[in-house]
XYZ file of C-alpha atoms in Angstrom:
392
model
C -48.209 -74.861 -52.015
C -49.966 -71.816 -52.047
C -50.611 -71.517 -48.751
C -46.486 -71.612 -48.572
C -46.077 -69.302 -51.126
C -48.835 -66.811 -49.001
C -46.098 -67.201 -45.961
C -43.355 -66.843 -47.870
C -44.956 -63.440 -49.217
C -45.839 -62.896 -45.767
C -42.570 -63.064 -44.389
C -40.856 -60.759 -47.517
C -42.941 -57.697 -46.406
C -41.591 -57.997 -42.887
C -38.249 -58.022 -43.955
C -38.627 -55.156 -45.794
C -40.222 -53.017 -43.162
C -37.101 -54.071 -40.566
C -34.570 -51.293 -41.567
C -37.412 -48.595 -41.648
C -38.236 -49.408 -37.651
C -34.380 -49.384 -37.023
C -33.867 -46.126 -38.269
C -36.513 -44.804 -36.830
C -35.734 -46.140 -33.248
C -31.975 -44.568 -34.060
C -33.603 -41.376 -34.845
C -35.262 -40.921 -31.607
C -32.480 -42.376 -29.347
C -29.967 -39.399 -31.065
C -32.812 -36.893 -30.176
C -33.318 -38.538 -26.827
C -29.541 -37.958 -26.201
C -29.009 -34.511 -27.679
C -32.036 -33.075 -25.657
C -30.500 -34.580 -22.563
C -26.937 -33.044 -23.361
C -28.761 -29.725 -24.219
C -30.624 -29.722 -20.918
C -27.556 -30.567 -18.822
C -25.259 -28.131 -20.636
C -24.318 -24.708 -18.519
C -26.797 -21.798 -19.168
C -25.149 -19.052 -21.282
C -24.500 -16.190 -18.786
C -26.186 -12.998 -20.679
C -23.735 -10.188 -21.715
C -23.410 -7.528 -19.129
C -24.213 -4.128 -20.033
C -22.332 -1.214 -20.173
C -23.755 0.142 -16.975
C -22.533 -3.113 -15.259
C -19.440 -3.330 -17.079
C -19.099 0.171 -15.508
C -19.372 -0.066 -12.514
C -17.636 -3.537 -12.403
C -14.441 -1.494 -13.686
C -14.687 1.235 -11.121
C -14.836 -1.007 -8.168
C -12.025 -3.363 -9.954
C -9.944 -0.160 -9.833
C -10.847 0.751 -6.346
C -9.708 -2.155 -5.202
C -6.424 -2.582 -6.996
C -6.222 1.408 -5.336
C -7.009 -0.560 -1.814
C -4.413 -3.130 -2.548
C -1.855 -0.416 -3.856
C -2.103 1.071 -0.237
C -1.406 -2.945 1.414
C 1.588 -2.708 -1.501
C 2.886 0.757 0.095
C 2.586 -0.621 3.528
C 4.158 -3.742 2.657
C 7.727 -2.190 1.205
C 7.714 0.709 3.786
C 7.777 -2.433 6.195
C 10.163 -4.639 4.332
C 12.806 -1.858 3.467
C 12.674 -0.548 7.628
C 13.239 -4.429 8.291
C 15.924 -4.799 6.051
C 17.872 -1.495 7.358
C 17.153 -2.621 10.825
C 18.757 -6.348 9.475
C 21.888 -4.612 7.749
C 22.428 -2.539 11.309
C 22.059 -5.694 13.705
C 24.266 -7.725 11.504
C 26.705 -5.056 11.463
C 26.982 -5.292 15.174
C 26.999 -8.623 15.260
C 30.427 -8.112 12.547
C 31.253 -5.710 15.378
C 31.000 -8.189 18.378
C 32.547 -11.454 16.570
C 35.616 -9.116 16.411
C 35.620 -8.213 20.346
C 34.448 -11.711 20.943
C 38.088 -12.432 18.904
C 40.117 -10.283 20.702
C 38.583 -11.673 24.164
C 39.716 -15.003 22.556
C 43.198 -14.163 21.326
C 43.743 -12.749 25.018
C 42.866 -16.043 26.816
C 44.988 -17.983 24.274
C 48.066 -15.606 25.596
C 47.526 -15.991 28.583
C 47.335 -20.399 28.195
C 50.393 -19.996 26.019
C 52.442 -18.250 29.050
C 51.083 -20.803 31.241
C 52.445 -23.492 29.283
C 55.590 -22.000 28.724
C 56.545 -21.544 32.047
C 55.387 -25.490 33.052
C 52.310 -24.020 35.536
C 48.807 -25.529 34.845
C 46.600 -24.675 32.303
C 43.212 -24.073 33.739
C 43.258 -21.408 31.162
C 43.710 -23.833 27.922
C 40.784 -26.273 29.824
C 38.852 -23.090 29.747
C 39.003 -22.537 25.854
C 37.248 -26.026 25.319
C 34.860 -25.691 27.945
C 31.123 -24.866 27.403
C 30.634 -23.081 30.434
C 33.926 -20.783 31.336
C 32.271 -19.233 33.902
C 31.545 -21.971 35.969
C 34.634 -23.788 35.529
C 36.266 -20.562 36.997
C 33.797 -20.380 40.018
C 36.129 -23.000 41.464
C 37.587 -20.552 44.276
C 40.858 -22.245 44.386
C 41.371 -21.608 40.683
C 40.410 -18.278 41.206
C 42.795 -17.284 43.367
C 45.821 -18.749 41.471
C 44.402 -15.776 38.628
C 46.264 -12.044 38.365
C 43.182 -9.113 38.363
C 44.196 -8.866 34.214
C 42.910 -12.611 34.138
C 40.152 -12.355 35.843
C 39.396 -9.214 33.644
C 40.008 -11.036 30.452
C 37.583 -13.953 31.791
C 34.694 -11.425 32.688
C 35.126 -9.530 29.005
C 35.250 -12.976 27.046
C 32.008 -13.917 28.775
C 30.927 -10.483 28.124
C 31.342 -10.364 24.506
C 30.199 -13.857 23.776
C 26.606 -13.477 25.531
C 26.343 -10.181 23.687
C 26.594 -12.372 20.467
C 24.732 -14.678 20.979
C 22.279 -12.240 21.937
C 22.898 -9.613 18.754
C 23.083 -13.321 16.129
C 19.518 -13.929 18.135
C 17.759 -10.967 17.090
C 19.614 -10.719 13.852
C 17.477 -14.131 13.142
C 14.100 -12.971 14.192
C 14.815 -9.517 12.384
C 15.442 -12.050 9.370
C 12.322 -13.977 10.094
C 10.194 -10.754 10.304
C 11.807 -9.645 7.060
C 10.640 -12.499 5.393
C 7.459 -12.297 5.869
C 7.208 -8.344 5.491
C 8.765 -9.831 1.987
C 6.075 -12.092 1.507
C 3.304 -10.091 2.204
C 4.802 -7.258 -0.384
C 4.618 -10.307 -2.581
C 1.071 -11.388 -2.211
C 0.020 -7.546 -2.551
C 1.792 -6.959 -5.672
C 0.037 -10.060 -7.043
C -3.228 -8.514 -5.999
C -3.107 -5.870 -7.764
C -2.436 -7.305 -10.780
C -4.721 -9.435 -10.509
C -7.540 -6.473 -9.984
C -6.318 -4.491 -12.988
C -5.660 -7.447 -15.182
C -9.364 -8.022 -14.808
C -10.714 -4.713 -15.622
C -8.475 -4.854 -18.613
C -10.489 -7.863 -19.823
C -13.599 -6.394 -19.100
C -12.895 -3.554 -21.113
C -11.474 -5.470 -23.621
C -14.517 -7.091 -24.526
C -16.252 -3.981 -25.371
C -17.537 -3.277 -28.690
C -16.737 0.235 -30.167
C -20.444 1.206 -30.026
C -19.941 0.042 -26.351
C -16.707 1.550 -25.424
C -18.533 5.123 -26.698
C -22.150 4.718 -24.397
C -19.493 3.231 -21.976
C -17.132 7.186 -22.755
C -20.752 8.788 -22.749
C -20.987 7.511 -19.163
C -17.675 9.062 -17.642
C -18.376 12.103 -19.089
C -21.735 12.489 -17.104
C -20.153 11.658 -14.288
C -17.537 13.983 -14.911
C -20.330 16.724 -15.627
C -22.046 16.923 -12.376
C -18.977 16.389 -10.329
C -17.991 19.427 -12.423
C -21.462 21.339 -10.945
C -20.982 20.361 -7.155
C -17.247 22.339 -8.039
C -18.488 25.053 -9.276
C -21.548 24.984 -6.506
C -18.597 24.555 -4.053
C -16.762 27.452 -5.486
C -19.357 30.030 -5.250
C -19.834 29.633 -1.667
C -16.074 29.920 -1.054
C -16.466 33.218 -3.036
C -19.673 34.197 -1.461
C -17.757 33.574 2.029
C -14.624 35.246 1.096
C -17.194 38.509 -0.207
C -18.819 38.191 3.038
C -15.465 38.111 5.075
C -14.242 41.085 3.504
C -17.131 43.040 3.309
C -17.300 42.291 7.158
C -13.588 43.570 7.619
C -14.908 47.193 6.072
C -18.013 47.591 7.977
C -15.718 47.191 11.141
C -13.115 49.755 9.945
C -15.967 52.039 9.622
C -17.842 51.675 12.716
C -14.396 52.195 14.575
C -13.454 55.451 16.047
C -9.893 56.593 14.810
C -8.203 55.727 18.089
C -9.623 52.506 18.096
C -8.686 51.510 14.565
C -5.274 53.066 14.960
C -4.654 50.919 18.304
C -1.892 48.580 18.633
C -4.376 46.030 20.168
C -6.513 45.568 17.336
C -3.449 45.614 15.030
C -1.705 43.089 16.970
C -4.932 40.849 16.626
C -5.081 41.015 12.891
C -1.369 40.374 12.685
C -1.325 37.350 14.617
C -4.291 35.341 12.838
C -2.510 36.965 9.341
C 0.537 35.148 10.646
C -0.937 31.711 11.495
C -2.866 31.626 8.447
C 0.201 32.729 6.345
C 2.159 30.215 7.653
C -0.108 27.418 6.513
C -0.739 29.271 3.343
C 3.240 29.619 2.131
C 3.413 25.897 2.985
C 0.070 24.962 0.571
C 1.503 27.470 -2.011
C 4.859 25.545 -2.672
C 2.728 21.641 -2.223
C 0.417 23.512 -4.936
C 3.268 24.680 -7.152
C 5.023 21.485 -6.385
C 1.534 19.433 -7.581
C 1.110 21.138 -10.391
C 4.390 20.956 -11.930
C 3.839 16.810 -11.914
C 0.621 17.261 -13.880
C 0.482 15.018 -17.129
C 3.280 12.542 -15.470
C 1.436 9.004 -15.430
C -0.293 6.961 -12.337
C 1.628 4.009 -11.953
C 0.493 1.830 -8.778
C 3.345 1.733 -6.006
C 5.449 4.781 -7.265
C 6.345 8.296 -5.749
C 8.222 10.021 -8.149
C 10.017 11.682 -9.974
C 8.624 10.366 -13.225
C 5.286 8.306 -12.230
C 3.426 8.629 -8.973
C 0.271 7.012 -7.109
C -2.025 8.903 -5.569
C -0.344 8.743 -1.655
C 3.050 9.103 -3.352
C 2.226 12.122 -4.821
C 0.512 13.681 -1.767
C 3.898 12.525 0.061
C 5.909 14.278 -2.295
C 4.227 17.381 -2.464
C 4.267 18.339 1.431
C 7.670 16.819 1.288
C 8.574 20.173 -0.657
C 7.250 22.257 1.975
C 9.315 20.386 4.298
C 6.658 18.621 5.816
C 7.452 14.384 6.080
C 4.274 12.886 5.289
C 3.833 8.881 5.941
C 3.449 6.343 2.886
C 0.218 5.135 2.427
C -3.352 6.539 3.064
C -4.283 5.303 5.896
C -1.342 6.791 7.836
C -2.035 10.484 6.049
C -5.489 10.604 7.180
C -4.359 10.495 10.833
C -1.640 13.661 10.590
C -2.834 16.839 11.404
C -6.275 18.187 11.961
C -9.132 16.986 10.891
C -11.408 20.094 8.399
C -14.850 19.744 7.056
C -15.347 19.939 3.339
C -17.009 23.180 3.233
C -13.795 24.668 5.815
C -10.859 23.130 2.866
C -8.141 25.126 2.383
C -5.492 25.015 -0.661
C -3.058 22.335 0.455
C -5.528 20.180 2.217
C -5.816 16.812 1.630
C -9.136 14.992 0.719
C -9.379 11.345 0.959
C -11.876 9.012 -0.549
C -14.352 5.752 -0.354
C -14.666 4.200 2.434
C -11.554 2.520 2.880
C -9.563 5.706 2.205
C -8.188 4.111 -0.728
C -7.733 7.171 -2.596
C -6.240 10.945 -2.092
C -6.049 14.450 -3.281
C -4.410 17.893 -3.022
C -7.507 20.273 -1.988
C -6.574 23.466 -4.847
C -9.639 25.517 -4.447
C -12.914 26.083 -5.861
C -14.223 22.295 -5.168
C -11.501 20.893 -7.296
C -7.820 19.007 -6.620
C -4.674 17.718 -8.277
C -4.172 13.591 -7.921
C -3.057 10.602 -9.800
C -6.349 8.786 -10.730
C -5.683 5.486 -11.444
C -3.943 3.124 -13.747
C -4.182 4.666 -17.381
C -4.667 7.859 -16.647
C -2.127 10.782 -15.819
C -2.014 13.373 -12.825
C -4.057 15.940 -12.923
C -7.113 18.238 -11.943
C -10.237 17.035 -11.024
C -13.584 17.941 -9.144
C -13.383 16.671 -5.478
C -16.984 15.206 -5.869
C -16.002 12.468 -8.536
C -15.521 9.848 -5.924
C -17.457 9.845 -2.336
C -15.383 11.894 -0.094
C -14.561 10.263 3.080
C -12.724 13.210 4.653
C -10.321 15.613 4.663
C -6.814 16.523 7.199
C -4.716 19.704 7.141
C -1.372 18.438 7.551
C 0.465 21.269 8.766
């Protein structure tokens, strides 16, 4: 009995030690599986700074700029397509109505046939699919008065020509399409490019948005030196020019300086440089009088412009017809060198030529930015100049 009673004991301390190892082995299993979940669980990508947040936003917005210019390209091509549409469909209207009246003269001509009880070839013609080669028949040709044969010839005429006009009406329409589609898919893009930087900048803190403030205005600052750099060395060369012009006068003898020859000289570079200069005055006054009216991407006026648009508009003031988008501005005129700009030059930027400006003088030019921001003046050394045209 006691030796019973021992096992019995026995047995009573391992039961009471059972719930203790369970837990226990629980325990560890939950840390087994949160450590797994915690080591397969995506690493937190760090905050980026304001430096990268930066420069993330500037490229966004050259891009969208980039994809503004595909948007400019895209409606210039989908409104020429859909003139070019309206005029071939119009002369296909045109045609249909000829192609009647070659009709209704055939159907005369079957009706007198079958009024007077002669055959009608000419009715058999109407159903045919080939008139022309039903008439080729020479007998049946020579039963025909000239007017017949004249009416034949014009029917046949008119209804090649339109087939041929409904033809290209359908690949103008096909062409159209896609000019639509590609407007489409560029309008999307640059959305898509500004919605972004929106959400970037979003995310700022205040403190952040300020260092991020503190940022554009150092850019802003030495862009603002290279200006001023720029415009002393316009106004040392325009010292240097004129005090060049005097020492001339005085080193020439009376006769000389009273010639006609010399005068004539003067006149005629005064003239060509005159002429370009009355132009760049009225794109200047025009530019300036649009300061303060806001970028919006795809626009050319009167109330919002892009950067291209408002370039366009300008010289269009002058009376100078300047193509839509960047990339077809850079290649009118002639080429100048930064350090040869001229008022009324135009200055494009990055290496895409995403961007352009209305040269002004002293290092500094008139443009719509960018989305958020309004036209106005600005140092030519804020963005990396890709280079410059005189369009006139």
């Amino acid at each position: 009995m006691s030796a019973l009673a021992s096992h019995r004991k026995t047995r009573s301390r391992t039961l009471k030690t059972s719930p203790a190892v369970g837990f226990t082995t629980a325990a560890l299993a939950s840390v087994t599986l949160l450590s797994t979940q915690s080591a397969n669980a995506a690493p937190t990508e760090p905050k980026p700074s304001v430096e990268e947040v930066q420069k993330k936003v500037d490229d966004l917005y050259r891009q969208a700029g980039t994809a503004t210019q595909q948007f400019n390209k895209a409606k210039e091509a989908t409104e020429e397509k859909r003139r070019e549409v309206d005029e071939l469909l119009d002369d296909a209207a045109k045609r249909t109505d000829k192609l009647n009246e070659s009709r209704r003269a055939l159907g005369n001509y079957a009706a007198a046939q079958y009024r007077t009880g002669a055959v009608t070839p000419t009715a058999a013609l109407l159903l045919a699919d080939s008139p022309e080669a039903y008439f080729d028949q020479t007998q049946l040709m020579s039963r025909m008065t000239d007017r017949q044969r004249s009416a034949i010839t014009d029917y046949e005429t008119q209804r090649a020509a339109a087939a041929e006009q409904r033809a290209e009406a359908t690949k103008s329409l096909e062409s159209l399409t896609r000019s639509q589609q590609a407007l489409r898919t560029s309008k999307q893009d640059v959305q898509a490019k500004l919605g972004e930087a929106r959400t970037l900048l979003s995310k700022l803190t205040a403190e952040e948005k300020a260092r991020l403030a503190a940022i554009e205005r150092k850019k802003e600052e030495e862009a603002r030196r290279r200006a001023e750099a720029k415009a002393q060395e316009e106004a040392d060369a325009r010292a240097e020019a004129e005090a060049e012009r005097r020492r001339q006068e005085q080193t020439q003898d009376p006769g000389t300086s009273t010639g006609t020859g010399t005068g004539t000289g003067t006149g005629t570079d005064t003239g060509t440089g005159s002429t370009y200069a009355a132009k760049a005055e009225k794109v200047l006054s025009f530019a300036r009088s649009q300061i303060g009216k806001p970028y919006v991407w795809g626009a050319s006026g009167p109330s919002s412009y892009d950067c291209s648009g408002l370039t366009q508009a300008a010289w269009k003031a002058a009376g100078v017809d300047l193509p839509r988008t960047t990339w077809d501005q850079v290649e009118v005129g002639e080429r100048v060198a930064t350090s040869d700009l001229l008022p009324g030059d135009l200055v494009f930027f990055y290496d895409d030529i995403s961007h352009v400006g209305i040269y002004i003088g002293d290092g500094n030019m008139i443009h719509a930015p960018k989305p958020g921001a309004n036209v106005r003046e600005e140092s030519i050394y804020y963005m990396p100049i890709y280079g410059s045209v005189r369009p006139a």
